[in-house]
Amino acid sequence: MRAAVFLGPSLSPALASKELDAEYLPPIQRGDIDALLSRPAPPEVIGIVDGRFLSSLSISPKEVLSAVDQGVRVYGSSSMGALRAAECAPWGMIGVGRIYEAYASGAIDADDEVAIVYDEETGTAASDPMINLRFAVDAAVARGLVTAGTGAIFVNAAKKLYFPDRTARNVLRVVEPALPADEHEALTRFFAAEAPDTKADDARLLLGAIREYLG
């Protein structure tokens, strides 16, 4: 394979493979890039979407840049990839998508914005990333479904939850007493059926960028 992509709960490999013919690997952790570079034929391109932290050492900027220094094109988006791209862009890593842009601009800076818990067997997320909730509420406000004040109440309540407990449902339950009934109902319907999944959208952008580069 000319490309290797570290992917997990942001977008399933089954869906990703429809976008790009690549080797899909589990969320990245320390040592994974070194392992790729030690192969007899390393990939031309590495994409980083999801990564491990807590239970494993997270991938370091130094390891990312070792790949760049060896001529491998490294892209990042969505989650750990967006974090590392924001740190390593000045030295050649390529960031893609809205989440990367939010980190690169300083609009957000906390790691917990992209942190979730998920089932390692299935890759299914058990919580919602804070950044997805932010962008979803922004979309609801932009569409006039709720006021900016309601959006701020929702975001502030979500940020106060420990990241494994962050789900749209949990936040909606917490904020219900503080919101007008019609706006609470509108947000509930929005999250049930229409809210954007920015992590997944950004992962697709990364796959598209790699596909375009490889021709």
JSON list of C-alpha atoms in Angstrom, two decimals:
[
{"chain": "A", "resi": 1, "resn": "MET", "atom": "CA", "xyz": [0.00, 0.00, 0.00]},
{"chain": "A", "resi": 2, "resn": "ARG", "atom": "CA", "xyz": [1.21, 3.50, -0.82]},
{"chain": "A", "resi": 3, "resn": "ALA", "atom": "CA", "xyz": [-0.75, 4.96, 2.11]},
{"chain": "A", "resi": 4, "resn": "ALA", "atom": "CA", "xyz": [-1.29, 3.88, 5.70]},
{"chain": "A", "resi": 5, "resn": "VAL", "atom": "CA", "xyz": [-4.02, 5.52, 7.77]},
{"chain": "A", "resi": 6, "resn": "PHE", "atom": "CA", "xyz": [-4.51, 5.25, 11.52]},
{"chain": "A", "resi": 7, "resn": "LEU", "atom": "CA", "xyz": [-8.25, 5.24, 12.03]},
{"chain": "A", "resi": 8, "resn": "GLY", "atom": "CA", "xyz": [-10.76, 4.27, 14.68]},
{"chain": "A", "resi": 9, "resn": "PRO", "atom": "CA", "xyz": [-13.99, 5.66, 16.05]},
{"chain": "A", "resi": 10, "resn": "SER", "atom": "CA", "xyz": [-13.99, 8.84, 13.96]},
{"chain": "A", "resi": 11, "resn": "LEU", "atom": "CA", "xyz": [-14.74, 6.86, 10.79]},
{"chain": "A", "resi": 12, "resn": "SER", "atom": "CA", "xyz": [-14.88, 3.10, 10.34]},
{"chain": "A", "resi": 13, "resn": "PRO", "atom": "CA", "xyz": [-12.32, 1.46, 8.04]},
{"chain": "A", "resi": 14, "resn": "ALA", "atom": "CA", "xyz": [-15.22, -0.03, 6.09]},
{"chain": "A", "resi": 15, "resn": "LEU", "atom": "CA", "xyz": [-16.49, 3.43, 5.20]},
{"chain": "A", "resi": 16, "resn": "ALA", "atom": "CA", "xyz": [-12.99, 4.83, 4.75]},
{"chain": "A", "resi": 17, "resn": "SER", "atom": "CA", "xyz": [-12.05, 2.14, 2.24]},
{"chain": "A", "resi": 18, "resn": "LYS", "atom": "CA", "xyz": [-14.78, 3.47, -0.07]},
{"chain": "A", "resi": 19, "resn": "GLU", "atom": "CA", "xyz": [-12.94, 6.80, -0.11]},
{"chain": "A", "resi": 20, "resn": "LEU", "atom": "CA", "xyz": [-9.33, 5.65, -0.39]},
{"chain": "A", "resi": 21, "resn": "ASP", "atom": "CA", "xyz": [-7.47, 2.42, -1.12]},
{"chain": "A", "resi": 22, "resn": "ALA", "atom": "CA", "xyz": [-5.07, 2.31, 1.84]},
{"chain": "A", "resi": 23, "resn": "GLU", "atom": "CA", "xyz": [-3.82, 0.16, 4.68]},
{"chain": "A", "resi": 24, "resn": "TYR", "atom": "CA", "xyz": [-6.07, 0.96, 7.64]},
{"chain": "A", "resi": 25, "resn": "LEU", "atom": "CA", "xyz": [-4.50, 0.56, 11.06]},
{"chain": "A", "resi": 26, "resn": "PRO", "atom": "CA", "xyz": [-5.97, 0.96, 14.57]},
{"chain": "A", "resi": 27, "resn": "PRO", "atom": "CA", "xyz": [-5.69, 4.28, 16.46]},
{"chain": "A", "resi": 28, "resn": "ILE", "atom": "CA", "xyz": [-2.05, 5.32, 16.63]},
{"chain": "A", "resi": 29, "resn": "GLN", "atom": "CA", "xyz": [0.16, 5.00, 19.69]},
{"chain": "A", "resi": 30, "resn": "ARG", "atom": "CA", "xyz": [3.82, 5.51, 20.51]},
{"chain": "A", "resi": 31, "resn": "GLY", "atom": "CA", "xyz": [6.08, 3.41, 18.30]},
{"chain": "A", "resi": 32, "resn": "ASP", "atom": "CA", "xyz": [3.61, 2.86, 15.46]},
{"chain": "A", "resi": 33, "resn": "ILE", "atom": "CA", "xyz": [5.25, 5.27, 13.02]},
{"chain": "A", "resi": 34, "resn": "ASP", "atom": "CA", "xyz": [8.70, 3.88, 13.80]},
{"chain": "A", "resi": 35, "resn": "ALA", "atom": "CA", "xyz": [7.31, 0.42, 13.01]},
{"chain": "A", "resi": 36, "resn": "LEU", "atom": "CA", "xyz": [6.05, 1.62, 9.63]},
{"chain": "A", "resi": 37, "resn": "LEU", "atom": "CA", "xyz": [9.36, 3.29, 8.82]},
{"chain": "A", "resi": 38, "resn": "SER", "atom": "CA", "xyz": [11.27, 0.10, 9.64]},
{"chain": "A", "resi": 39, "resn": "ARG", "atom": "CA", "xyz": [9.43, -1.85, 6.96]},
{"chain": "A", "resi": 40, "resn": "PRO", "atom": "CA", "xyz": [11.37, -2.82, 3.82]},
{"chain": "A", "resi": 41, "resn": "ALA", "atom": "CA", "xyz": [8.94, -0.62, 1.86]},
{"chain": "A", "resi": 42, "resn": "PRO", "atom": "CA", "xyz": [7.50, 2.14, 4.08]},
{"chain": "A", "resi": 43, "resn": "PRO", "atom": "CA", "xyz": [4.33, 3.89, 2.89]},
{"chain": "A", "resi": 44, "resn": "GLU", "atom": "CA", "xyz": [4.64, 7.06, 0.86]},
{"chain": "A", "resi": 45, "resn": "VAL", "atom": "CA", "xyz": [1.91, 8.69, 2.92]},
{"chain": "A", "resi": 46, "resn": "ILE", "atom": "CA", "xyz": [0.77, 8.34, 6.52]},
{"chain": "A", "resi": 47, "resn": "GLY", "atom": "CA", "xyz": [-2.60, 9.61, 7.66]},
{"chain": "A", "resi": 48, "resn": "ILE", "atom": "CA", "xyz": [-3.34, 10.09, 11.34]},
{"chain": "A", "resi": 49, "resn": "VAL", "atom": "CA", "xyz": [-6.96, 10.42, 12.38]},
{"chain": "A", "resi": 50, "resn": "ASP", "atom": "CA", "xyz": [-7.43, 8.67, 15.72]},
{"chain": "A", "resi": 51, "resn": "GLY", "atom": "CA", "xyz": [-4.94, 7.89, 18.46]},
{"chain": "A", "resi": 52, "resn": "ARG", "atom": "CA", "xyz": [-4.60, 6.32, 21.85]},
{"chain": "A", "resi": 53, "resn": "PHE", "atom": "CA", "xyz": [-3.72, 8.13, 25.05]},
{"chain": "A", "resi": 54, "resn": "LEU", "atom": "CA", "xyz": [-4.57, 7.16, 28.69]},
{"chain": "A", "resi": 55, "resn": "SER", "atom": "CA", "xyz": [-4.03, 3.37, 28.34]},
{"chain": "A", "resi": 56, "resn": "SER", "atom": "CA", "xyz": [-1.07, 3.76, 25.97]},
{"chain": "A", "resi": 57, "resn": "LEU", "atom": "CA", "xyz": [1.62, 6.35, 25.32]},
{"chain": "A", "resi": 58, "resn": "SER", "atom": "CA", "xyz": [0.39, 8.77, 22.68]},
{"chain": "A", "resi": 59, "resn": "ILE", "atom": "CA", "xyz": [2.33, 9.34, 19.49]},
{"chain": "A", "resi": 60, "resn": "SER", "atom": "CA", "xyz": [4.96, 12.02, 19.99]},
{"chain": "A", "resi": 61, "resn": "PRO", "atom": "CA", "xyz": [5.65, 14.97, 17.68]},
{"chain": "A", "resi": 62, "resn": "LYS", "atom": "CA", "xyz": [9.24, 13.72, 17.42]},
{"chain": "A", "resi": 63, "resn": "GLU", "atom": "CA", "xyz": [8.07, 10.42, 15.93]},
{"chain": "A", "resi": 64, "resn": "VAL", "atom": "CA", "xyz": [5.81, 12.22, 13.47]},
{"chain": "A", "resi": 65, "resn": "LEU", "atom": "CA", "xyz": [8.63, 14.46, 12.36]},
{"chain": "A", "resi": 66, "resn": "SER", "atom": "CA", "xyz": [11.00, 11.52, 11.92]},
{"chain": "A", "resi": 67, "resn": "ALA", "atom": "CA", "xyz": [8.66, 10.35, 9.16]},
{"chain": "A", "resi": 68, "resn": "VAL", "atom": "CA", "xyz": [8.56, 13.81, 7.59]},
{"chain": "A", "resi": 69, "resn": "ASP", "atom": "CA", "xyz": [12.36, 13.97, 7.70]},
{"chain": "A", "resi": 70, "resn": "GLN", "atom": "CA", "xyz": [12.51, 10.68, 5.79]},
{"chain": "A", "resi": 71, "resn": "GLY", "atom": "CA", "xyz": [10.36, 12.05, 3.00]},
{"chain": "A", "resi": 72, "resn": "VAL", "atom": "CA", "xyz": [7.04, 10.54, 4.04]},
{"chain": "A", "resi": 73, "resn": "ARG", "atom": "CA", "xyz": [4.06, 12.84, 3.61]},
{"chain": "A", "resi": 74, "resn": "VAL", "atom": "CA", "xyz": [2.10, 12.91, 6.90]},
{"chain": "A", "resi": 75, "resn": "TYR", "atom": "CA", "xyz": [-1.49, 14.16, 7.16]},
{"chain": "A", "resi": 76, "resn": "GLY", "atom": "CA", "xyz": [-3.55, 14.72, 10.30]},
{"chain": "A", "resi": 77, "resn": "SER", "atom": "CA", "xyz": [-7.19, 15.45, 10.99]},
{"chain": "A", "resi": 78, "resn": "SER", "atom": "CA", "xyz": [-10.17, 14.95, 13.29]},
{"chain": "A", "resi": 79, "resn": "SER", "atom": "CA", "xyz": [-8.66, 13.81, 16.59]},
{"chain": "A", "resi": 80, "resn": "MET", "atom": "CA", "xyz": [-5.07, 12.94, 17.54]},
{"chain": "A", "resi": 81, "resn": "GLY", "atom": "CA", "xyz": [-4.19, 13.75, 13.95]},
{"chain": "A", "resi": 82, "resn": "ALA", "atom": "CA", "xyz": [-5.51, 17.29, 14.31]},
{"chain": "A", "resi": 83, "resn": "LEU", "atom": "CA", "xyz": [-3.64, 17.78, 17.58]},
{"chain": "A", "resi": 84, "resn": "ARG", "atom": "CA", "xyz": [-0.31, 16.62, 16.17]},
{"chain": "A", "resi": 85, "resn": "ALA", "atom": "CA", "xyz": [-0.79, 18.52, 12.92]},
{"chain": "A", "resi": 86, "resn": "ALA", "atom": "CA", "xyz": [-1.35, 21.76, 14.81]},
{"chain": "A", "resi": 87, "resn": "GLU", "atom": "CA", "xyz": [1.94, 21.17, 16.64]},
{"chain": "A", "resi": 88, "resn": "CYS", "atom": "CA", "xyz": [3.95, 19.89, 13.69]},
{"chain": "A", "resi": 89, "resn": "ALA", "atom": "CA", "xyz": [2.64, 21.93, 10.74]},
{"chain": "A", "resi": 90, "resn": "PRO", "atom": "CA", "xyz": [5.60, 24.36, 10.88]},
{"chain": "A", "resi": 91, "resn": "TRP", "atom": "CA", "xyz": [7.91, 21.41, 10.19]},
{"chain": "A", "resi": 92, "resn": "GLY", "atom": "CA", "xyz": [5.97, 19.77, 7.39]},
{"chain": "A", "resi": 93, "resn": "MET", "atom": "CA", "xyz": [2.99, 17.81, 8.72]},
{"chain": "A", "resi": 94, "resn": "ILE", "atom": "CA", "xyz": [-0.19, 18.63, 6.82]},
{"chain": "A", "resi": 95, "resn": "GLY", "atom": "CA", "xyz": [-3.34, 19.43, 8.78]},
{"chain": "A", "resi": 96, "resn": "VAL", "atom": "CA", "xyz": [-6.79, 18.98, 7.25]},
{"chain": "A", "resi": 97, "resn": "GLY", "atom": "CA", "xyz": [-10.27, 20.02, 8.30]},
{"chain": "A", "resi": 98, "resn": "ARG", "atom": "CA", "xyz": [-12.18, 22.24, 10.70]},
{"chain": "A", "resi": 99, "resn": "ILE", "atom": "CA", "xyz": [-10.88, 20.62, 13.88]},
{"chain": "A", "resi": 100, "resn": "TYR", "atom": "CA", "xyz": [-7.28, 21.04, 12.80]},
{"chain": "A", "resi": 101, "resn": "GLU", "atom": "CA", "xyz": [-8.02, 24.66, 11.92]},
{"chain": "A", "resi": 102, "resn": "ALA", "atom": "CA", "xyz": [-9.57, 25.25, 15.34]},
{"chain": "A", "resi": 103, "resn": "TYR", "atom": "CA", "xyz": [-6.42, 23.98, 17.06]},
{"chain": "A", "resi": 104, "resn": "ALA", "atom": "CA", "xyz": [-4.05, 25.74, 14.68]},
{"chain": "A", "resi": 105, "resn": "SER", "atom": "CA", "xyz": [-5.83, 29.07, 15.15]},
{"chain": "A", "resi": 106, "resn": "GLY", "atom": "CA", "xyz": [-5.92, 28.76, 18.94]},
{"chain": "A", "resi": 107, "resn": "ALA", "atom": "CA", "xyz": [-9.72, 28.76, 18.98]},
{"chain": "A", "resi": 108, "resn": "ILE", "atom": "CA", "xyz": [-9.42, 25.59, 21.07]},
{"chain": "A", "resi": 109, "resn": "ASP", "atom": "CA", "xyz": [-6.39, 24.20, 22.84]},
{"chain": "A", "resi": 110, "resn": "ALA", "atom": "CA", "xyz": [-7.46, 21.44, 25.24]},
{"chain": "A", "resi": 111, "resn": "ASP", "atom": "CA", "xyz": [-6.83, 17.77, 24.44]},
{"chain": "A", "resi": 112, "resn": "ASP", "atom": "CA", "xyz": [-10.18, 16.81, 25.95]},
{"chain": "A", "resi": 113, "resn": "GLU", "atom": "CA", "xyz": [-11.96, 18.54, 23.06]},
{"chain": "A", "resi": 114, "resn": "VAL", "atom": "CA", "xyz": [-11.35, 15.44, 20.93]},
{"chain": "A", "resi": 115, "resn": "ALA", "atom": "CA", "xyz": [-11.19, 12.79, 23.66]},
{"chain": "A", "resi": 116, "resn": "ILE", "atom": "CA", "xyz": [-13.78, 10.03, 23.80]},
{"chain": "A", "resi": 117, "resn": "VAL", "atom": "CA", "xyz": [-14.17, 6.52, 25.15]},
{"chain": "A", "resi": 118, "resn": "TYR", "atom": "CA", "xyz": [-14.86, 3.70, 22.71]},
{"chain": "A", "resi": 119, "resn": "ASP", "atom": "CA", "xyz": [-15.09, -0.08, 22.44]},
{"chain": "A", "resi": 120, "resn": "GLU", "atom": "CA", "xyz": [-11.69, -1.25, 21.21]},
{"chain": "A", "resi": 121, "resn": "GLU", "atom": "CA", "xyz": [-13.21, -4.43, 19.76]},
{"chain": "A", "resi": 122, "resn": "THR", "atom": "CA", "xyz": [-15.76, -2.73, 17.56]},
{"chain": "A", "resi": 123, "resn": "GLY", "atom": "CA", "xyz": [-14.44, 0.84, 17.38]},
{"chain": "A", "resi": 124, "resn": "THR", "atom": "CA", "xyz": [-17.85, 2.11, 18.48]},
{"chain": "A", "resi": 125, "resn": "ALA", "atom": "CA", "xyz": [-17.79, 5.40, 20.38]},
{"chain": "A", "resi": 126, "resn": "ALA", "atom": "CA", "xyz": [-19.43, 5.46, 23.81]},
{"chain": "A", "resi": 127, "resn": "SER", "atom": "CA", "xyz": [-19.24, 9.24, 24.25]},
{"chain": "A", "resi": 128, "resn": "ASP", "atom": "CA", "xyz": [-19.35, 12.33, 22.05]},
{"chain": "A", "resi": 129, "resn": "PRO", "atom": "CA", "xyz": [-16.27, 14.49, 21.51]},
{"chain": "A", "resi": 130, "resn": "MET", "atom": "CA", "xyz": [-16.60, 18.02, 22.84]},
{"chain": "A", "resi": 131, "resn": "ILE", "atom": "CA", "xyz": [-15.53, 19.46, 19.51]},
{"chain": "A", "resi": 132, "resn": "ASN", "atom": "CA", "xyz": [-18.37, 17.68, 17.69]},
{"chain": "A", "resi": 133, "resn": "LEU", "atom": "CA", "xyz": [-20.84, 19.07, 20.20]},
{"chain": "A", "resi": 134, "resn": "ARG", "atom": "CA", "xyz": [-19.44, 22.59, 19.67]},
{"chain": "A", "resi": 135, "resn": "PHE", "atom": "CA", "xyz": [-19.75, 22.46, 15.90]},
{"chain": "A", "resi": 136, "resn": "ALA", "atom": "CA", "xyz": [-23.19, 20.87, 16.09]},
{"chain": "A", "resi": 137, "resn": "VAL", "atom": "CA", "xyz": [-24.52, 23.62, 18.36]},
{"chain": "A", "resi": 138, "resn": "ASP", "atom": "CA", "xyz": [-22.95, 26.25, 16.09]},
{"chain": "A", "resi": 139, "resn": "ALA", "atom": "CA", "xyz": [-24.89, 24.71, 13.20]},
{"chain": "A", "resi": 140, "resn": "ALA", "atom": "CA", "xyz": [-28.13, 24.71, 15.19]},
{"chain": "A", "resi": 141, "resn": "VAL", "atom": "CA", "xyz": [-27.67, 28.39, 16.05]},
{"chain": "A", "resi": 142, "resn": "ALA", "atom": "CA", "xyz": [-26.77, 29.27, 12.46]},
{"chain": "A", "resi": 143, "resn": "ARG", "atom": "CA", "xyz": [-29.97, 27.61, 11.26]},
{"chain": "A", "resi": 144, "resn": "GLY", "atom": "CA", "xyz": [-32.03, 29.53, 13.78]},
{"chain": "A", "resi": 145, "resn": "LEU", "atom": "CA", "xyz": [-33.15, 26.41, 15.62]},
{"chain": "A", "resi": 146, "resn": "VAL", "atom": "CA", "xyz": [-31.96, 27.86, 18.94]},
{"chain": "A", "resi": 147, "resn": "THR", "atom": "CA", "xyz": [-30.57, 31.16, 20.16]},
{"chain": "A", "resi": 148, "resn": "ALA", "atom": "CA", "xyz": [-26.90, 31.86, 20.75]},
{"chain": "A", "resi": 149, "resn": "GLY", "atom": "CA", "xyz": [-27.65, 32.02, 24.47]},
{"chain": "A", "resi": 150, "resn": "THR", "atom": "CA", "xyz": [-29.06, 28.50, 24.43]},
{"chain": "A", "resi": 151, "resn": "GLY", "atom": "CA", "xyz": [-26.04, 27.34, 22.47]},
{"chain": "A", "resi": 152, "resn": "ALA", "atom": "CA", "xyz": [-23.71, 28.83, 25.09]},
{"chain": "A", "resi": 153, "resn": "ILE", "atom": "CA", "xyz": [-25.59, 27.14, 27.93]},
{"chain": "A", "resi": 154, "resn": "PHE", "atom": "CA", "xyz": [-25.30, 23.79, 26.15]},
{"chain": "A", "resi": 155, "resn": "VAL", "atom": "CA", "xyz": [-21.59, 24.16, 25.40]},
{"chain": "A", "resi": 156, "resn": "ASN", "atom": "CA", "xyz": [-20.73, 25.30, 28.94]},
{"chain": "A", "resi": 157, "resn": "ALA", "atom": "CA", "xyz": [-22.62, 22.37, 30.44]},
{"chain": "A", "resi": 158, "resn": "ALA", "atom": "CA", "xyz": [-20.91, 19.91, 28.09]},
{"chain": "A", "resi": 159, "resn": "LYS", "atom": "CA", "xyz": [-17.47, 21.26, 28.93]},
{"chain": "A", "resi": 160, "resn": "LYS", "atom": "CA", "xyz": [-18.09, 20.71, 32.65]},
{"chain": "A", "resi": 161, "resn": "LEU", "atom": "CA", "xyz": [-18.73, 16.99, 32.15]},
{"chain": "A", "resi": 162, "resn": "TYR", "atom": "CA", "xyz": [-15.84, 14.55, 32.39]},
{"chain": "A", "resi": 163, "resn": "PHE", "atom": "CA", "xyz": [-15.15, 13.44, 28.82]},
{"chain": "A", "resi": 164, "resn": "PRO", "atom": "CA", "xyz": [-16.32, 9.80, 29.22]},
{"chain": "A", "resi": 165, "resn": "ASP", "atom": "CA", "xyz": [-19.70, 11.15, 30.35]},
{"chain": "A", "resi": 166, "resn": "ARG", "atom": "CA", "xyz": [-20.10, 13.57, 27.46]},
{"chain": "A", "resi": 167, "resn": "THR", "atom": "CA", "xyz": [-22.97, 12.63, 25.22]},
{"chain": "A", "resi": 168, "resn": "ALA", "atom": "CA", "xyz": [-25.55, 14.89, 23.64]},
{"chain": "A", "resi": 169, "resn": "ARG", "atom": "CA", "xyz": [-28.20, 13.06, 25.63]},
{"chain": "A", "resi": 170, "resn": "ASN", "atom": "CA", "xyz": [-26.46, 13.66, 28.95]},
{"chain": "A", "resi": 171, "resn": "VAL", "atom": "CA", "xyz": [-25.94, 17.34, 28.19]},
{"chain": "A", "resi": 172, "resn": "LEU", "atom": "CA", "xyz": [-29.56, 17.78, 27.12]},
{"chain": "A", "resi": 173, "resn": "ARG", "atom": "CA", "xyz": [-30.67, 16.27, 30.41]},
{"chain": "A", "resi": 174, "resn": "VAL", "atom": "CA", "xyz": [-28.42, 18.61, 32.40]},
{"chain": "A", "resi": 175, "resn": "VAL", "atom": "CA", "xyz": [-29.54, 21.78, 30.60]},
{"chain": "A", "resi": 176, "resn": "GLU", "atom": "CA", "xyz": [-33.25, 21.02, 30.36]},
{"chain": "A", "resi": 177, "resn": "PRO", "atom": "CA", "xyz": [-34.25, 23.14, 33.40]},
{"chain": "A", "resi": 178, "resn": "ALA", "atom": "CA", "xyz": [-32.32, 26.13, 32.01]},
{"chain": "A", "resi": 179, "resn": "LEU", "atom": "CA", "xyz": [-33.75, 26.14, 28.47]},
{"chain": "A", "resi": 180, "resn": "PRO", "atom": "CA", "xyz": [-37.09, 27.16, 26.98]},
{"chain": "A", "resi": 181, "resn": "ALA", "atom": "CA", "xyz": [-39.06, 23.99, 26.29]},
{"chain": "A", "resi": 182, "resn": "ASP", "atom": "CA", "xyz": [-39.29, 24.63, 22.56]},
{"chain": "A", "resi": 183, "resn": "GLU", "atom": "CA", "xyz": [-35.54, 25.16, 22.19]},
{"chain": "A", "resi": 184, "resn": "HIS", "atom": "CA", "xyz": [-34.75, 22.07, 24.24]},
{"chain": "A", "resi": 185, "resn": "GLU", "atom": "CA", "xyz": [-37.07, 20.07, 22.00]},
{"chain": "A", "resi": 186, "resn": "ALA", "atom": "CA", "xyz": [-35.48, 21.56, 18.88]},
{"chain": "A", "resi": 187, "resn": "LEU", "atom": "CA", "xyz": [-31.98, 20.63, 20.06]},
{"chain": "A", "resi": 188, "resn": "THR", "atom": "CA", "xyz": [-33.12, 17.14, 20.98]},
{"chain": "A", "resi": 189, "resn": "ARG", "atom": "CA", "xyz": [-34.53, 16.57, 17.49]},
{"chain": "A", "resi": 190, "resn": "PHE", "atom": "CA", "xyz": [-31.43, 18.10, 15.91]},
{"chain": "A", "resi": 191, "resn": "PHE", "atom": "CA", "xyz": [-29.01, 15.82, 17.74]},
{"chain": "A", "resi": 192, "resn": "ALA", "atom": "CA", "xyz": [-31.18, 12.80, 17.04]},
{"chain": "A", "resi": 193, "resn": "ALA", "atom": "CA", "xyz": [-31.23, 13.21, 13.28]},
{"chain": "A", "resi": 194, "resn": "GLU", "atom": "CA", "xyz": [-29.35, 16.15, 11.80]},
{"chain": "A", "resi": 195, "resn": "ALA", "atom": "CA", "xyz": [-26.29, 17.13, 13.83]},
{"chain": "A", "resi": 196, "resn": "PRO", "atom": "CA", "xyz": [-23.04, 17.09, 11.82]},
{"chain": "A", "resi": 197, "resn": "ASP", "atom": "CA", "xyz": [-20.26, 14.68, 12.73]},
{"chain": "A", "resi": 198, "resn": "THR", "atom": "CA", "xyz": [-17.25, 16.93, 12.26]},
{"chain": "A", "resi": 199, "resn": "LYS", "atom": "CA", "xyz": [-14.70, 14.28, 13.18]},
{"chain": "A", "resi": 200, "resn": "ALA", "atom": "CA", "xyz": [-16.04, 11.98, 10.45]},
{"chain": "A", "resi": 201, "resn": "ASP", "atom": "CA", "xyz": [-16.29, 14.84, 7.97]},
{"chain": "A", "resi": 202, "resn": "ASP", "atom": "CA", "xyz": [-12.67, 15.83, 8.63]},
{"chain": "A", "resi": 203, "resn": "ALA", "atom": "CA", "xyz": [-11.52, 12.22, 8.29]},
{"chain": "A", "resi": 204, "resn": "ARG", "atom": "CA", "xyz": [-13.10, 12.10, 4.85]},
{"chain": "A", "resi": 205, "resn": "LEU", "atom": "CA", "xyz": [-11.32, 15.32, 3.93]},
{"chain": "A", "resi": 206, "resn": "LEU", "atom": "CA", "xyz": [-8.01, 13.74, 4.95]},
{"chain": "A", "resi": 207, "resn": "LEU", "atom": "CA", "xyz": [-8.71, 10.68, 2.81]},
{"chain": "A", "resi": 208, "resn": "GLY", "atom": "CA", "xyz": [-9.60, 12.94, -0.11]},
{"chain": "A", "resi": 209, "resn": "ALA", "atom": "CA", "xyz": [-6.39, 14.94, 0.30]},
{"chain": "A", "resi": 210, "resn": "ILE", "atom": "CA", "xyz": [-4.31, 11.75, 0.27]},
{"chain": "A", "resi": 211, "resn": "ARG", "atom": "CA", "xyz": [-6.21, 10.42, -2.74]},
{"chain": "A", "resi": 212, "resn": "GLU", "atom": "CA", "xyz": [-5.58, 13.66, -4.61]},
{"chain": "A", "resi": 213, "resn": "TYR", "atom": "CA", "xyz": [-1.88, 13.64, -3.72]},
{"chain": "A", "resi": 214, "resn": "LEU", "atom": "CA", "xyz": [-1.38, 10.04, -4.81]},
{"chain": "A", "resi": 215, "resn": "GLY", "atom": "CA", "xyz": [-3.29, 10.68, -8.03]}
]
